[in-house]
Coordinates of C-alpha atoms in Angstrom, one line a residue:
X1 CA -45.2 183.2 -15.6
X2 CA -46.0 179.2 -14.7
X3 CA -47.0 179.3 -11.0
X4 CA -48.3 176.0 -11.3
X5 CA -44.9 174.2 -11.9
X6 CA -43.2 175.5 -8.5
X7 CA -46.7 174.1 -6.7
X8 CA -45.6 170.6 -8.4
X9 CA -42.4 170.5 -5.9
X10 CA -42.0 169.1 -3.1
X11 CA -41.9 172.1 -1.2
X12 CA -45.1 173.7 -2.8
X13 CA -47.2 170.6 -1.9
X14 CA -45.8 171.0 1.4
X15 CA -47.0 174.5 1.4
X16 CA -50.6 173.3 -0.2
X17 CA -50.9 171.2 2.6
X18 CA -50.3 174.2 4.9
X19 CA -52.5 176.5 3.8
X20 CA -55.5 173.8 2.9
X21 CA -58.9 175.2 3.8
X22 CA -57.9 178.6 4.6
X23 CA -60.9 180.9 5.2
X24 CA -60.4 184.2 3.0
X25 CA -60.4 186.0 6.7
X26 CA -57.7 184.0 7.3
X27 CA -55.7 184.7 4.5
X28 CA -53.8 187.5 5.1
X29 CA -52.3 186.0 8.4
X30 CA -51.0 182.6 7.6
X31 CA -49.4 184.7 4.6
X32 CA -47.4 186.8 7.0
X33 CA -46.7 183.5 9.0
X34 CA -45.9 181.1 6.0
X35 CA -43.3 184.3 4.3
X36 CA -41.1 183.9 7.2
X37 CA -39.9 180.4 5.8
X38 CA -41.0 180.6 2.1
X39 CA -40.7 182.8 -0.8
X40 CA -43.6 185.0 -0.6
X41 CA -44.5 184.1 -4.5
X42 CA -44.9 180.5 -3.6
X43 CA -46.7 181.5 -0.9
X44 CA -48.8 183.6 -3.0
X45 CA -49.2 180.9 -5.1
X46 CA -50.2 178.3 -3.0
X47 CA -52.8 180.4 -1.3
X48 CA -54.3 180.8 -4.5
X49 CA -54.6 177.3 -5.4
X50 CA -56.3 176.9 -2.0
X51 CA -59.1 179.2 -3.1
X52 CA -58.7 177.9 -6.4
X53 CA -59.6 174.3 -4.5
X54 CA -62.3 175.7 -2.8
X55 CA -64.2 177.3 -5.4
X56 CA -63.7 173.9 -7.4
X57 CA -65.3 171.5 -4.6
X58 CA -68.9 172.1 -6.5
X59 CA -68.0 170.8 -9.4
X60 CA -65.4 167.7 -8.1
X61 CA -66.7 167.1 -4.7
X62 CA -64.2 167.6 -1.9
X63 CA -62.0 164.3 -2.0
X64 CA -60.7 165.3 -5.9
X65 CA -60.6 168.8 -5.8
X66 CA -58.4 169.1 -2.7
X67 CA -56.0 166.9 -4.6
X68 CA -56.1 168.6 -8.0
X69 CA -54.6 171.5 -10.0
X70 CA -56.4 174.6 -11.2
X71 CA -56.2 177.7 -13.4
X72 CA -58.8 180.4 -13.1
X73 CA -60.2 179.6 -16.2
X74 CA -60.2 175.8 -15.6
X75 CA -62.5 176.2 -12.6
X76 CA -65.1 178.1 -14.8
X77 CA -65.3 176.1 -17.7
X78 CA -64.6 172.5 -16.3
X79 CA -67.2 170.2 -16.7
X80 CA -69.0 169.3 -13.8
X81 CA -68.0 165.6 -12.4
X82 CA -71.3 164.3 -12.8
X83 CA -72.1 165.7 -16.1
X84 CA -68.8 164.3 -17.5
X85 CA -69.2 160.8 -15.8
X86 CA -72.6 160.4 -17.9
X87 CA -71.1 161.4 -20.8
X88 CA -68.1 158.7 -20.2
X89 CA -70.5 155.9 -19.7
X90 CA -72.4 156.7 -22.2
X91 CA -69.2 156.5 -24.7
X92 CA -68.4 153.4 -22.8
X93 CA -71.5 152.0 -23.4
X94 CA -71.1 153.0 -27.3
X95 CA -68.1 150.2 -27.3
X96 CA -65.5 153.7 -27.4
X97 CA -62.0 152.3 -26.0
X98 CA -60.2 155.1 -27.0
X99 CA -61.1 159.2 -27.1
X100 CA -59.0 162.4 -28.7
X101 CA -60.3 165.0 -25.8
X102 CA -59.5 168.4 -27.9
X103 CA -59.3 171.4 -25.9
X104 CA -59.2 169.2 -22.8
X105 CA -58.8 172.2 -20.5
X106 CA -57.6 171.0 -16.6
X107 CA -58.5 167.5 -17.5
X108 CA -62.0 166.8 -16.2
X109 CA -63.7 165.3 -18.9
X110 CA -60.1 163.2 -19.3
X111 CA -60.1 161.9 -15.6
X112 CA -64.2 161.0 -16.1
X113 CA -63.6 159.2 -19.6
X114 CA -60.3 157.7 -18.2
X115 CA -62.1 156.5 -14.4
X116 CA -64.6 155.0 -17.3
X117 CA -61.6 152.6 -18.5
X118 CA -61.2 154.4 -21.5
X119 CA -57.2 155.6 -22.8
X120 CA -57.5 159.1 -23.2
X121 CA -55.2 161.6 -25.4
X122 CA -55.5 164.7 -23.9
X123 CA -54.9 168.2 -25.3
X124 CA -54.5 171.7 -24.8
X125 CA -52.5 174.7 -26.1
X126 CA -52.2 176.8 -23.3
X127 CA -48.8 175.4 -21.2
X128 CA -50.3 175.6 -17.8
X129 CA -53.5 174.1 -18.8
X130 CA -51.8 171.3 -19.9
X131 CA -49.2 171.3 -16.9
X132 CA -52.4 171.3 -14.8
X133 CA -54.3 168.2 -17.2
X134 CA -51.2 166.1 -16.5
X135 CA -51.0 167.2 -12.6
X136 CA -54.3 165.8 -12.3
X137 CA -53.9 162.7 -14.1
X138 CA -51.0 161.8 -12.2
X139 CA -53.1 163.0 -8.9
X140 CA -55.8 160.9 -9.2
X141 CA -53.8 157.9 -10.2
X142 CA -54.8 158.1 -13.9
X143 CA -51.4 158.7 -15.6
X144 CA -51.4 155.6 -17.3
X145 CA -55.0 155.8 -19.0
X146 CA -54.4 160.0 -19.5
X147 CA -51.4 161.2 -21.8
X148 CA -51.1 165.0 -22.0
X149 CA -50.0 166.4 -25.1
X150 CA -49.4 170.4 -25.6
X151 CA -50.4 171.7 -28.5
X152 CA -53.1 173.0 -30.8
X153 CA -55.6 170.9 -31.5
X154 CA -56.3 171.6 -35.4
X155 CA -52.7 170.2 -35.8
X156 CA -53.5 166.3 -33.8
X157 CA -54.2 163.3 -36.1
X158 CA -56.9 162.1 -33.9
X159 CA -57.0 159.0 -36.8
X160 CA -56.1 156.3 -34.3
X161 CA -58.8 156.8 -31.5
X162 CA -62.6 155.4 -31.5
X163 CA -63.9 158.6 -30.7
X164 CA -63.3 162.6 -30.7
X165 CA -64.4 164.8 -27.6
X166 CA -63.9 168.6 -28.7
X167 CA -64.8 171.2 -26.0
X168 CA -64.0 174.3 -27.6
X169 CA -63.7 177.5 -25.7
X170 CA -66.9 179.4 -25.3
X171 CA -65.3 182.6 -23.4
X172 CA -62.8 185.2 -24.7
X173 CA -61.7 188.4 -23.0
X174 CA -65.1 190.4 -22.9
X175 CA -66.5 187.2 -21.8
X176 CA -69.4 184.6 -22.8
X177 CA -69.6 183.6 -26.5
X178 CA -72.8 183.1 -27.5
X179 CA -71.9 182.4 -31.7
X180 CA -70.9 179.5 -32.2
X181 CA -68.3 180.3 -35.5
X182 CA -66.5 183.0 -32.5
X183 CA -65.6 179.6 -30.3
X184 CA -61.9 178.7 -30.2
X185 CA -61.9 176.7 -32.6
X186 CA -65.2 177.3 -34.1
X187 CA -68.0 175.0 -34.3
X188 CA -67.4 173.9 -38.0
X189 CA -63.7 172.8 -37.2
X190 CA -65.2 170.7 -34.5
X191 CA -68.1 169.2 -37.0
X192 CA -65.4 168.6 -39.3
X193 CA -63.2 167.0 -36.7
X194 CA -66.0 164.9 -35.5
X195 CA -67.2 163.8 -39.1
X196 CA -64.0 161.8 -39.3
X197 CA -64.3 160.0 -36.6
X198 CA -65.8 156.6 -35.6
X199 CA -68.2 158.8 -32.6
X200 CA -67.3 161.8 -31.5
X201 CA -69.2 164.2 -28.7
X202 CA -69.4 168.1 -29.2
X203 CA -69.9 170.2 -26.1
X204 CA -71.9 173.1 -26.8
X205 CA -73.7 176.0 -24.9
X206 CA -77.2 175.1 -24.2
X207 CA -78.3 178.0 -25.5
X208 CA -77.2 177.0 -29.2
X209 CA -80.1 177.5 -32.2
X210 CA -81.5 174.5 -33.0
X211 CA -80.8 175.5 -36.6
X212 CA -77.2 175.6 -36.0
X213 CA -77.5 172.1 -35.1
X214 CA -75.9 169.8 -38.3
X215 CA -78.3 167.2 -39.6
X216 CA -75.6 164.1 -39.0
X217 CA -75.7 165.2 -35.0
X218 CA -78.2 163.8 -32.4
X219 CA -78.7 166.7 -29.9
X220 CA -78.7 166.2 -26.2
X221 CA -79.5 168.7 -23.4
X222 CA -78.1 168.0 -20.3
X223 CA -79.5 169.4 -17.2
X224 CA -78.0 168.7 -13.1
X225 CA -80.0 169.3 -9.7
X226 CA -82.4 171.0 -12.3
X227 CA -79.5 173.4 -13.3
X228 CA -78.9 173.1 -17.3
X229 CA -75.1 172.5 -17.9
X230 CA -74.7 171.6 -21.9
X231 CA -75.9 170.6 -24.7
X232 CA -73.9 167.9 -26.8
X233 CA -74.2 166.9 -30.9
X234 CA -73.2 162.9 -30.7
X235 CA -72.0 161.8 -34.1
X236 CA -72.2 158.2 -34.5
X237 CA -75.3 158.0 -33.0
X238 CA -78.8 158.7 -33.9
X239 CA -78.6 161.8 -36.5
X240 CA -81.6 164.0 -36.0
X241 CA -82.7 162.9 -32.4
X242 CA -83.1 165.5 -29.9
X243 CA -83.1 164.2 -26.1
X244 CA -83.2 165.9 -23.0
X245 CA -81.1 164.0 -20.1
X246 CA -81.6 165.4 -16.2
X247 CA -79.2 164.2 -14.0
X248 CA -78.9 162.5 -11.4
X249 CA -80.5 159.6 -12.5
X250 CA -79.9 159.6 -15.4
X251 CA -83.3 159.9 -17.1
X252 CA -83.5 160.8 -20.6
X253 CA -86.9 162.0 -22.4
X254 CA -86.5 161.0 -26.3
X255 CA -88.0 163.2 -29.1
X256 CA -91.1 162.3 -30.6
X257 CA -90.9 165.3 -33.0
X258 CA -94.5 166.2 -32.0
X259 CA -96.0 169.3 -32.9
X260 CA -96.7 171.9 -30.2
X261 CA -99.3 171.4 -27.5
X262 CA -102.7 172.9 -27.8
X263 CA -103.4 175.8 -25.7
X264 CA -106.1 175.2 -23.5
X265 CA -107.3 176.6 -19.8
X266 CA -105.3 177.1 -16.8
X267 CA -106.4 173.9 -14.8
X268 CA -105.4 172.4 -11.3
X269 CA -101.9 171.9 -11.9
X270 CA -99.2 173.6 -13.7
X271 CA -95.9 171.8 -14.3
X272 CA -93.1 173.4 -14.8
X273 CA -90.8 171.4 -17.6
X274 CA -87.3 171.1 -16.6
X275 CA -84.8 173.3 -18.3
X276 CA -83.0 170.5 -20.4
X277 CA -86.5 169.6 -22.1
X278 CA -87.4 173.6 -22.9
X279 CA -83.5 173.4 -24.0
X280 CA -84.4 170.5 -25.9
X281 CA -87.6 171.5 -27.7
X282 CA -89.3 169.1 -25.9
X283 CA -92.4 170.2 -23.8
X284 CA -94.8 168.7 -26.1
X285 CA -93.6 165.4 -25.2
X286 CA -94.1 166.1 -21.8
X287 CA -97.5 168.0 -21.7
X288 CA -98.2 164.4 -23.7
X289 CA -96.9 162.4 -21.3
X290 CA -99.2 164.4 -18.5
X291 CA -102.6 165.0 -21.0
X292 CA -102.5 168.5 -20.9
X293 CA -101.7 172.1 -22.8
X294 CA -100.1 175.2 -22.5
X295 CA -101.2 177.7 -20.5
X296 CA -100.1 180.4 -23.5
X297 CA -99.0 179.5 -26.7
X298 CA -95.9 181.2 -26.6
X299 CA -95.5 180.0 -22.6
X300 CA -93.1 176.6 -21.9
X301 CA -95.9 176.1 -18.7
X302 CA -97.8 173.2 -19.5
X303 CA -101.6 172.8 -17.5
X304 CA -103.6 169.6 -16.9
X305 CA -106.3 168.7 -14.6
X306 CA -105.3 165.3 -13.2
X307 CA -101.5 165.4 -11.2
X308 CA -99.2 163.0 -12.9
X309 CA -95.8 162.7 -11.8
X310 CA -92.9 162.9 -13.7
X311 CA -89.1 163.7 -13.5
X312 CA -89.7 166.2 -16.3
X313 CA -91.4 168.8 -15.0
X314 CA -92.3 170.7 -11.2
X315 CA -95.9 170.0 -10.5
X316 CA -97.4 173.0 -8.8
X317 CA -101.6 172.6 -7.4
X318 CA -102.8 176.2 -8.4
X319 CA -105.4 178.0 -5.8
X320 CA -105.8 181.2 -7.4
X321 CA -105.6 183.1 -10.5
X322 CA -105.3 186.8 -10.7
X323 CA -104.6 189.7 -13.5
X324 CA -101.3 191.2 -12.6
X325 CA -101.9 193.7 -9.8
X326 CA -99.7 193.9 -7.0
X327 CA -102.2 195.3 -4.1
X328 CA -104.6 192.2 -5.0
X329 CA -101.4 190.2 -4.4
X330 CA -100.4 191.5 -1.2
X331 CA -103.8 191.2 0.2
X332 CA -104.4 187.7 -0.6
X333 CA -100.9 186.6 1.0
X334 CA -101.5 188.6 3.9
X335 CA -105.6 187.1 3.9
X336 CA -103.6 183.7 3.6
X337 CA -100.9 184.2 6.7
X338 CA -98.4 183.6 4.1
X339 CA -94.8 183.7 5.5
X340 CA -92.5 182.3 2.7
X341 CA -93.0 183.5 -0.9
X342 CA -91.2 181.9 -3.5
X343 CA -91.7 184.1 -7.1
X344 CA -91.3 182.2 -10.4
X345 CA -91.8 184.4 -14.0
X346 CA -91.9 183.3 -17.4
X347 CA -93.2 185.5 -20.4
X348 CA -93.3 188.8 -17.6
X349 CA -90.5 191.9 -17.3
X350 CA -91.1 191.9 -13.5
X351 CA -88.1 191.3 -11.3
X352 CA -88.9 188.9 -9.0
X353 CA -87.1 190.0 -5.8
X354 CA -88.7 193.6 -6.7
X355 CA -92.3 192.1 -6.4
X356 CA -91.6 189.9 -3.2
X357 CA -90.2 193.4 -1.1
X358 CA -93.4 194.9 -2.6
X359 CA -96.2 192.0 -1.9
X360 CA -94.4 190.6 1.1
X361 CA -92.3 192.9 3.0
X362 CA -92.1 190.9 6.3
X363 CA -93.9 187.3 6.9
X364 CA -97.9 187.4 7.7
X365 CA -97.4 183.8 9.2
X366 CA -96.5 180.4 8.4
X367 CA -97.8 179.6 5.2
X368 CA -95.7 178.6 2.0
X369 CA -96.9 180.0 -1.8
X370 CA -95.4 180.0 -4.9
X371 CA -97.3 182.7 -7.6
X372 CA -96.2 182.7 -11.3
X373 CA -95.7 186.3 -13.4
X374 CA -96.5 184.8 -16.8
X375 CA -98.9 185.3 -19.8
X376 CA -102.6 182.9 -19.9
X377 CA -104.2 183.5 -23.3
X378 CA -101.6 186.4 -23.6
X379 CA -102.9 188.5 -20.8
X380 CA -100.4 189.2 -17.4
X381 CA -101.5 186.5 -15.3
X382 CA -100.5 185.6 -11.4
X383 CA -101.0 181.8 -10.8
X384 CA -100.8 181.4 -7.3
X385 CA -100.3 178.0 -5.7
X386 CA -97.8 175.6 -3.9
X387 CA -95.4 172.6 -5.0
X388 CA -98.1 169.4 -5.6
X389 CA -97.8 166.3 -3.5
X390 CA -99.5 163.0 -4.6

């Protein structure tokens, strides 16, 4: 059953109206309230949508999402607004006029491209995805840039548009899919797809081999607030870069194809690379940029003496290093009157929140550390320390 299309009415945007930023407490109350003058489906429906909308706001920000449509599964794999706005002006800025968004999902990548002043076609097999992609066009005041069309995507001749988007499906009923060939449609339908075309952009899981990665792609890892969302193969482009973009900004650290840093002594400062650049193979380019090593060969922590800032890694200023023992830990936080413990691990099975109740059970004062569970020279290590300032 379609319970988007009776939300479309008049009388269900009434009702979204009504029941807009319901508290879940709240729910079961206005429900009884609203039933009196409404079928209790719409009203079912409507309060969905509402926590539907709410769940959505991190992604669109409250001014769109209050306005827009959602399914369940368009919350979870929409592309965050600020992802999808770099990628549209970064088409734009490729001279693209004109994009086939396949697998197009509740529109957001269509209503970023389209804000961008680019005419999108937008499609999607599933009915009330598509019902949703059009609701949202015409929401936003973007139905005459967006044209929804319902169908499957291997069956659109995409032959008249500058450039393809595909966004294929990376979940399934038990699920994240984590091979690439499982996706709906798989990965080598959307190569092929985006081999015919002018430019075309891939949206992929971050977590994609590198080796999976065609040689006529340029790779990009895309990384928000420090969070990584996607990785994207441009065709048209630069076949063989790799780039790691962190957003906002944006600020985009190019490959140099360097081969990987010398391991060298844990100095002053350890800087923690950004997930996009450890995405994105890149940490040699960064312990370049900031003359240093790793602290383990195997260990994406780069070391360096001097503190050089940079928007691709965390500097931290390291005050002690210890083998991995937990009373030794515990002492020297409670020696420091440390209050606030943050716990970072890379390269170590130790759960963080397991050592923090162990080593810091309740505050010994006012002080602020950060330790690191990793490997140095590939021995358990704690680097203790806090966040650098310049």
């Amino acid at each position: 059953m379609n319970v988007l299309a009776p939300l479309l009415t008049p009388q269900g945007r009434a009702l979204l109206d009504a029941v807009r930023g319901t508290a879940p407490a709240d729910e079961l109350a206005v429900a009884t309230r609203l039933r009196r003058e409404h079928p209790a489906d719409l009203v079912s429906a409507a309060l969905g949508q509402a926590r539907l909308r709410q769940r959505a706001v991190v992604k669109f920000g409250a001014e769109d999402a209050e306005r827009m449509f959602f399914t369940p599964n368009g919350v979870e794999q929409s592309t965050r607004a600020s992802v999808a706005g770099y990628r549209a002006e970064r088409m734009k800025a490729l001279g693209v006029t004109s994009v086939a968004d396949l697998c197009c999902g509740i529109g957001g990548d269509a209503i970023a491209l389209a804000r961008a002043g680019i005419r999108v076609l937008a499609v999607d097999r599933d009915p009330a995805t598509a019902e949703a992609a059009r609701a949202n066009a015409d929401a936003l005041g973007l139905s005459g840039l967006i044209e929804v069309r319902e169908t499957d995507v291997t069956e659109v001749d995409t032959g008249g548009y500058d450039a393809v988007f595909v966004d294929p499906a990376r979940r399934g009923g038990r699920g994240r899919i984590f091979d690439p060939e499982a996706y709906s449609p798989p990965l080598s339908w959307a190569v092929g797809a985006a081999l015919a075309a002018p430019r075309a952009a891939l949206k992929i899981a971050p977590g994609v081999p590198h080796e999976a990665i065609p040689a006529e792609a340029e790779a990009e890892w895309i990384s928000d607030g420090g969070d990584v969302k996607e990785a994207v193969l441009w065709f048209g482009t630069e076949p063989g870069a790799v780039r790691a973009t962190l957003l906002p900004g944006p600020r985009t650290l190019l490959g140099g194809g360097l081969p990987d840093p010398d391991v060298r002594p844990v100095g002053r400062y350890l800087y923690e690379p950004d997930g996009a650049v450890i995405r994105a193979h890149l940490v040699a380019d960064v312990a370049r940029e900031l003359d240093g090593g790793l602290i383990d060969a195997t260990i994406a922590y780069v070391t360096a003496d001097a503190l050089h800032p940079t928007p691709y890694a965390t500097a931290y200023e390291i005050t002690d290093r210890l083998p991995f023992n937990v009373k030794k830990l515990k002492a020297l936080l409670r020696e420091r009157g440390v209050g606030i413990l943050t716990v970072k691990k890379r390269g170590s099975a130790v759960e963080p929140e397991e050592l923090r109740r162990k080593v810091l059970p309740k505050p010994q004062g006012s002080e602020t550390a950060t330790v690191f569970l990793t490997r140095v020279a590939g021995a358990p290590t704690m680097l203790i320390g806090k966040p650098a300032t310049a």
